[in-house]
Amino acid sequence: MKIRSAAWAAVAATLALTVTGCGASEPVPDSSASGSAAEGGEGATEYPLVLDNCGVEVTVEAPPERVVSLDQNSTEILYSLGLQDRIAGTASWTDPILAEFEDVDESVPRLSDNAPSYEVVLDADPDFITASFGRHFNEEGGIATRDRFAETAIETYLSPTDCEGSTTINGGGTRTKLLEIDSLYTEIRELAAVFDVPSRGEALVADLEERTAAALDGADADGATVAFWFADTTTPYFAGSFGSPGLLAEMSGMENVFDDIPDDWTAAGWETVVDRDPEVLVLGDLQRNRFPGDLLEDKIEFLESDPLTKNLDAVKNERYISLHGAEMNPSIRLVDGLEKIGDFWKEKDAD
């Protein structure tokens, strides 16, 4: 059901063949000659590069040589920019890597399937750290604060999709407005600037925009009500109004039945779900398979056998849309999720 533009397929094929290189069109500069690859070129990064990143000033003196990516979302952006040879380690995986990056990923160290310890991160000897979720930078329950990393001369970068000003959403804050897809594009462009590959960032953004337009073209949800179930059968986690699923609902013309809850995710009782009775259920297929109800088939089996949920309108009519966990997060896979939702409604309209 996935739509892939010809431009994206060509980019992915090129990157998949450059496991140790970074593509002929825009070589990643050697840090010993900062900016040399793009020197004099249009849009070349000027160092030191100073970013206002979620209320933290980040100063990059030269393209990083050893980056640790703490989340799958940021890892796949780095792979999409052809920066795999600069990655010293990855962590926090919910799903298999995108197919076009399977070979690339095999050559990159995985520090942990979940969040690594502070010591494990330091052992990778990074000079730059990226994260998609601010919880990693919490003093309690996180890996280490951004200040603590700065004390060891390691700059950190947090995805703008997890920020409202200096408030980090998954670091304990709450959204006050709907996530904007431009925040994702800002992340792509800023990471491309950090590594002095700005044209790759622009090409990736252009492709995502093209795919988004194609996904929505001819897909008519007509205001259908929807609920996004991420995980857990006992106390299920459903998406609130302002996070990535809220953006998916807004862009595709659906109405989230939990749009009165600002949290990205909320623990809801099944009685509440039944009371709100969505017409469509978006089900997370979490290949991590660590908790009951992570997998799609487990979710469907539960829904169709439980005395409460089997009477839901979406269950009786088998109106399910399956998304990977990463497709329900604010990442480049957001567009993959939008394509699957668009395909669902296009097929419905064709029936």
C-alpha positions as a printed NumPy array, in Angstrom:
array([[  0.   ,   0.   ,   0.   ],
       [  3.036,   2.294,   0.286],
       [  3.548,   4.964,  -2.359],
       [  7.15 ,   5.8  ,  -3.139],
       [  7.989,   8.616,  -5.54 ],
       [ 10.528,   7.972,  -8.245],
       [ 12.758,  10.663,  -6.769],
       [ 12.771,   9.026,  -3.321],
       [ 13.494,   5.603,  -4.777],
       [ 16.479,   6.981,  -6.649],
       [ 17.84 ,   8.727,  -3.565],
       [ 17.364,   5.613,  -1.413],
       [ 19.049,   3.367,  -3.959],
       [ 22.043,   5.674,  -4.14 ],
       [ 22.4  ,   5.894,  -0.371],
       [ 22.053,   2.156,   0.096],
       [ 25.079,   1.638,  -2.126],
       [ 27.24 ,   4.045,  -0.124],
       [ 27.74 ,   2.232,   3.142],
       [ 31.113,   3.808,   3.787],
       [ 30.797,   6.8  ,   1.504],
       [ 28.285,   9.6  ,   1.434],
       [ 27.407,   9.988,  -2.215],
       [ 29.199,  11.681,  -5.079],
       [ 26.896,  14.677,  -5.374],
       [ 27.819,  16.275,  -2.041],
       [ 30.695,  14.631,  -0.15 ],
       [ 30.658,  15.042,   3.611],
       [ 33.661,  17.252,   4.371],
       [ 36.63 ,  15.949,   6.297],
       [ 36.641,  17.598,   9.708],
       [ 40.307,  18.452,   9.27 ],
       [ 39.29 ,  20.856,   6.519],
       [ 36.044,  22.284,   7.779],
       [ 33.662,  23.077,   4.973],
       [ 36.169,  22.176,   2.281],
       [ 33.761,  20.   ,   0.287],
       [ 31.21 ,  22.748,   0.001],
       [ 33.561,  25.729,   0.162],
       [ 32.29 ,  28.483,  -2.047],
       [ 29.209,  26.456,  -2.908],
       [ 25.715,  27.842,  -2.624],
       [ 24.272,  27.285,   0.831],
       [ 27.495,  25.891,   2.306],
       [ 27.572,  25.826,   6.092],
       [ 29.682,  28.506,   7.716],
       [ 31.36 ,  27.369,  10.923],
       [ 31.047,  27.868,  13.772],
       [ 27.358,  27.092,  13.265],
       [ 25.178,  28.309,  16.141],
       [ 21.669,  26.88 ,  16.555],
       [ 18.911,  27.776,  19.016],
       [ 17.751,  24.232,  19.677],
       [ 14.761,  23.904,  22.011],
       [ 16.046,  26.749,  24.168],
       [ 19.641,  25.473,  24.202],
       [ 22.42 ,  27.178,  22.262],
       [ 24.304,  24.597,  20.212],
       [ 27.648,  25.563,  18.677],
       [ 29.165,  23.319,  16.015],
       [ 32.763,  24.138,  15.153],
       [ 33.095,  21.595,  12.315],
       [ 31.12 ,  18.684,  10.808],
       [ 30.899,  15.997,  13.532],
       [ 32.941,  12.848,  12.987],
       [ 31.259,  10.567,  15.55 ],
       [ 27.563,  11.096,  16.172],
       [ 25.44 ,   8.951,  18.489],
       [ 21.742,   8.854,  17.607],
       [ 19.552,   8.028,  20.598],
       [ 16.349,   7.313,  18.644],
       [ 15.307,   5.463,  15.51 ],
       [ 13.699,   8.63 ,  14.163],
       [ 16.921,  10.652,  14.143],
       [ 18.933,   7.653,  12.933],
       [ 16.787,   7.287,   9.833],
       [ 17.118,  10.987,   9.074],
       [ 20.905,  10.658,   9.256],
       [ 20.793,   7.612,   6.982],
       [ 18.554,   9.533,   4.56 ],
       [ 21.167,  12.279,   4.445],
       [ 23.89 ,   9.732,   3.636],
       [ 25.718,  10.256,   6.937],
       [ 26.022,   6.647,   8.053],
       [ 29.823,   6.714,   8.066],
       [ 29.7  ,   9.389,  10.762],
       [ 27.43 ,   7.393,  13.138],
       [ 29.26 ,   5.879,  16.124],
       [ 26.157,   4.223,  17.55 ],
       [ 22.356,   4.058,  17.517],
       [ 19.712,   3.221,  20.13 ],
       [ 15.981,   3.071,  20.993],
       [ 14.453,   1.002,  18.193],
       [ 10.729,   0.201,  17.945],
       [ 10.653,  -1.219,  14.402],
       [ 12.894,  -2.835,  11.794],
       [ 14.975,  -0.361,   9.814],
       [ 13.516,   0.938,   6.571],
       [ 14.18 ,  -1.634,   3.855],
       [ 16.347,   0.711,   1.791],
       [ 18.755,   1.1  ,   4.73 ],
       [ 19.085,  -2.538,   5.833],
       [ 22.607,  -2.927,   4.44 ],
       [ 23.64 ,   0.475,   5.771],
       [ 22.355,  -0.322,   9.248],
       [ 24.328,  -3.562,   9.468],
       [ 27.576,  -1.581,   9.408],
       [ 26.564,   0.843,  12.178],
       [ 27.02 ,  -0.116,  15.862],
       [ 23.81 ,  -0.532,  17.835],
       [ 24.434,   0.565,  21.406],
       [ 21.073,  -0.675,  22.658],
       [ 17.644,  -1.638,  21.357],
       [ 16.314,   0.626,  24.105],
       [ 17.861,   3.65 ,  25.796],
       [ 21.577,   3.097,  26.54 ],
       [ 23.302,   4.089,  29.745],
       [ 25.384,   7.247,  30.015],
       [ 28.538,   5.135,  30.229],
       [ 27.676,   3.206,  27.058],
       [ 27.147,   6.474,  25.183],
       [ 30.48 ,   7.857,  26.361],
       [ 32.244,   4.609,  25.415],
       [ 31.208,   5.284,  21.798],
       [ 33.366,   8.448,  21.982],
       [ 30.839,  10.79 ,  20.318],
       [ 31.449,  14.408,  19.456],
       [ 27.738,  15.026,  18.755],
       [ 24.498,  13.457,  20.027],
       [ 21.056,  13.578,  18.458],
       [ 17.726,  12.616,  20.026],
       [ 14.107,  12.644,  18.949],
       [ 12.664,  12.6  ,  22.465],
       [ 13.596,  14.882,  25.329],
       [ 13.184,  12.168,  27.955],
       [ 16.749,  11.034,  27.161],
       [ 18.038,  14.347,  28.524],
       [ 16.125,  14.178,  31.817],
       [ 18.095,  14.07 ,  35.045],
       [ 15.69 ,  11.466,  36.455],
       [ 14.99 ,   8.453,  34.278],
       [ 17.031,   9.714,  31.327],
       [ 20.544,   9.102,  30.059],
       [ 22.046,  12.451,  31.075],
       [ 21.151,  16.124,  30.921],
       [ 22.351,  18.214,  28.02 ],
       [ 24.454,  20.216,  30.487],
       [ 26.203,  17.036,  31.638],
       [ 27.083,  16.12 ,  28.06 ],
       [ 28.283,  19.686,  27.48 ],
       [ 30.678,  19.32 ,  30.412],
       [ 32.463,  16.646,  28.375],
       [ 32.521,  18.912,  25.287],
       [ 29.762,  16.945,  23.532],
       [ 27.113,  19.036,  21.801],
       [ 23.56 ,  17.672,  21.796],
       [ 20.643,  18.172,  19.413],
       [ 16.958,  17.538,  20.186],
       [ 14.346,  17.25 ,  17.443],
       [ 12.237,  20.429,  17.175],
       [  9.199,  18.117,  16.879],
       [  9.591,  17.494,  20.626],
       [  9.714,  21.149,  21.612],
       [  7.548,  24.176,  22.126],
       [ 10.104,  26.863,  22.749],
       [ 12.249,  25.586,  25.605],
       [  9.596,  23.07 ,  26.748],
       [ 10.374,  19.474,  25.816],
       [  7.222,  17.447,  25.355],
       [  8.56 ,  13.969,  26.043],
       [ 10.764,  15.425,  28.737],
       [  7.753,  16.188,  30.899],
       [  6.01 ,  19.032,  29.056],
       [  2.6  ,  19.211,  27.394],
       [  1.78 ,  20.558,  23.955],
       [ -0.442,  23.595,  23.7  ],
       [ -0.886,  23.432,  19.927],
       [ -0.872,  20.895,  17.12 ],
       [  2.502,  19.613,  15.954],
       [  3.507,  21.134,  12.605],
       [  5.201,  19.103,   9.88 ],
       [  7.512,  22.09 ,   9.364],
       [  9.176,  21.12 ,  12.668],
       [ 10.272,  17.872,  11.023],
       [ 11.574,  19.78 ,   8.016],
       [ 13.493,  22.105,  10.352],
       [ 15.174,  19.078,  11.934],
       [ 16.205,  17.738,   8.528],
       [ 17.58 ,  21.089,   7.377],
       [ 19.442,  21.761,  10.622],
       [ 21.071,  18.328,  10.717],
       [ 22.05 ,  18.777,   7.073],
       [ 23.602,  22.134,   7.977],
       [ 25.487,  20.634,  10.933],
       [ 27.18 ,  18.174,   8.551],
       [ 27.549,  20.674,   5.684],
       [ 25.268,  18.779,   3.307],
       [ 22.482,  21.36 ,   2.865],
       [ 21.422,  20.284,  -0.619],
       [ 20.706,  16.764,   0.659],
       [ 18.452,  18.221,   3.308],
       [ 16.551,  20.251,   0.72 ],
       [ 16.198,  17.205,  -1.547],
       [ 14.816,  15.092,   1.299],
       [ 12.323,  17.777,   2.325],
       [ 11.195,  18.23 ,  -1.291],
       [ 10.635,  14.499,  -1.649],
       [  8.625,  14.266,   1.59 ],
       [  6.488,  17.187,   0.44 ],
       [  5.89 ,  15.492,  -2.906],
       [  4.909,  12.213,  -1.262],
       [  2.595,  14.026,   1.176],
       [  0.737,  15.705,  -1.683],
       [  0.389,  12.375,  -3.517],
       [ -0.862,  10.613,  -0.381],
       [ -3.628,  13.158,   0.177],
       [ -4.65 ,  13.501,  -3.459],
       [ -7.985,  11.741,  -3.918],
       [ -8.212,  10.471,  -0.314],
       [-11.525,  11.537,   1.233],
       [-12.026,  10.601,   4.897],
       [-15.049,  12.923,   5.077],
       [-14.601,  13.632,   8.783],
       [-14.66 ,   9.999,   9.903],
       [-13.899,   9.529,  13.6  ],
       [-10.671,   7.735,  14.449],
       [ -8.63 ,   6.522,  17.404],
       [ -4.907,   5.748,  17.354],
       [ -4.001,   2.796,  19.594],
       [ -0.267,   2.529,  20.221],
       [  0.146,  -0.262,  22.785],
       [ -1.041,  -2.16 ,  25.877],
       [ -4.21 ,  -4.226,  26.145],
       [ -4.814,  -3.68 ,  29.869],
       [ -4.429,   0.099,  29.993],
       [ -4.287,   1.039,  26.341],
       [ -2.378,   4.085,  25.17 ],
       [ -4.301,   6.212,  22.704],
       [ -3.164,   9.364,  20.935],
       [ -4.279,  12.756,  22.15 ],
       [ -4.933,  15.752,  19.966],
       [ -1.677,  17.635,  19.438],
       [  1.011,  15.041,  18.679],
       [  1.985,  13.225,  15.504],
       [ -1.229,  11.141,  15.233],
       [ -3.215,  14.335,  15.716],
       [ -1.345,  15.77 ,  12.749],
       [ -2.08 ,  12.614,  10.707],
       [ -5.772,  12.951,  11.54 ],
       [ -5.833,  16.655,  10.703],
       [ -4.024,  16.252,   7.378],
       [ -6.151,  13.308,   6.246],
       [ -9.498,  14.845,   7.236],
       [-10.353,  12.559,  10.147],
       [-11.574,  13.51 ,  13.623],
       [ -9.624,  12.109,  16.564],
       [-12.084,  10.955,  19.259],
       [ -9.503,  11.932,  21.888],
       [ -9.044,  15.448,  20.527],
       [ -9.966,  16.893,  23.929],
       [ -6.721,  15.536,  25.429],
       [ -3.553,  17.575,  24.688],
       [ -1.07 ,  14.856,  25.676],
       [  0.727,  13.027,  22.869],
       [ -0.491,   9.748,  24.403],
       [ -3.002,   9.01 ,  27.148],
       [ -3.803,   5.871,  29.138],
       [ -7.482,   5.283,  28.459],
       [ -9.911,   2.743,  29.876],
       [-11.687,   0.517,  27.384],
       [-15.027,   1.809,  28.654],
       [-13.983,   5.28 ,  27.483],
       [-12.942,   3.949,  24.078],
       [-16.254,   2.141,  23.67 ],
       [-18.137,   5.255,  24.736],
       [-16.378,   7.333,  22.071],
       [-16.837,   4.518,  19.522],
       [-14.484,   5.518,  16.647],
       [-15.417,   4.555,  13.104],
       [-11.777,   3.73 ,  12.295],
       [ -8.978,   2.319,  14.431],
       [ -5.35 ,   3.03 ,  13.596],
       [ -3.401,   0.185,  15.17 ],
       [  0.282,   0.288,  16.024],
       [  2.177,  -2.787,  14.808],
       [  5.167,  -2.575,  17.145],
       [  7.726,  -5.108,  16.041],
       [  9.657,  -4.642,  19.285],
       [  7.057,  -7.062,  20.747],
       [  7.969,  -6.332,  24.373],
       [  4.492,  -5.854,  25.861],
       [  1.051,  -7.461,  25.436],
       [ -0.669,  -5.97 ,  22.421],
       [  2.448,  -4.651,  20.695],
       [  1.887,  -6.672,  17.522],
       [ -0.936,  -5.966,  15.091],
       [ -2.311,  -9.513,  15.238],
       [ -2.431,  -9.37 ,  19.035],
       [ -4.365,  -6.112,  18.915],
       [ -6.916,  -7.466,  16.445],
       [ -7.346, -10.718,  18.377],
       [ -8.012,  -8.73 ,  21.542],
       [-10.421,  -6.32 ,  19.868],
       [-12.484,  -9.082,  18.27 ],
       [-12.674, -11.309,  21.358],
       [-13.07 ,  -8.885,  24.25 ],
       [-16.739,  -8.512,  25.335],
       [-16.453,  -4.719,  25.357],
       [-14.37 ,  -3.964,  22.295],
       [-15.942,  -6.466,  19.895],
       [-18.982,  -4.183,  19.668],
       [-16.999,  -1.144,  18.552],
       [-18.162,   0.158,  15.176],
       [-14.62 ,  -0.045,  13.774],
       [-14.258,  -3.655,  14.961],
       [-17.606,  -4.866,  13.655],
       [-16.778,  -3.378,  10.253],
       [-13.061,  -4.275,  10.374],
       [-11.99 ,  -0.717,   9.685],
       [ -8.346,  -1.044,  10.673],
       [ -5.311,   0.887,   9.471],
       [ -1.997,  -0.671,  10.482],
       [  0.97 ,   1.621,  11.138],
       [  4.405,   0.854,  12.503],
       [  5.296,   2.569,  15.742],
       [  7.764,   4.856,  13.968],
       [  4.976,   5.947,  11.6  ],
       [  3.021,   7.255,  14.606],
       [  6.021,   9.318,  15.729],
       [  7.099,  12.684,  14.311],
       [  9.717,  11.325,  11.937],
       [ 10.259,  10.889,   8.214],
       [  8.003,   7.841,   8.605],
       [  5.128,  10.189,   9.38 ],
       [  4.763,  10.427,   5.612],
       [  4.734,   6.618,   5.303],
       [  1.84 ,   6.635,   7.764],
       [  0.054,   9.32 ,   5.787],
       [  0.456,   7.234,   2.63 ],
       [ -1.114,   4.195,   4.301],
       [ -4.016,   6.282,   5.587],
       [ -4.459,   7.805,   2.136],
       [ -4.442,   4.358,   0.526],
       [ -7.082,   3.163,   3.005],
       [ -9.502,   5.922,   2.026],
       [ -8.76 ,   5.642,  -1.673],
       [ -9.594,   1.94 ,  -1.535],
       [-12.779,   2.688,   0.427],
       [-13.841,   5.232,  -2.169],
       [-13.168,   2.709,  -4.925],
       [-15.432,   0.061,  -3.329]])
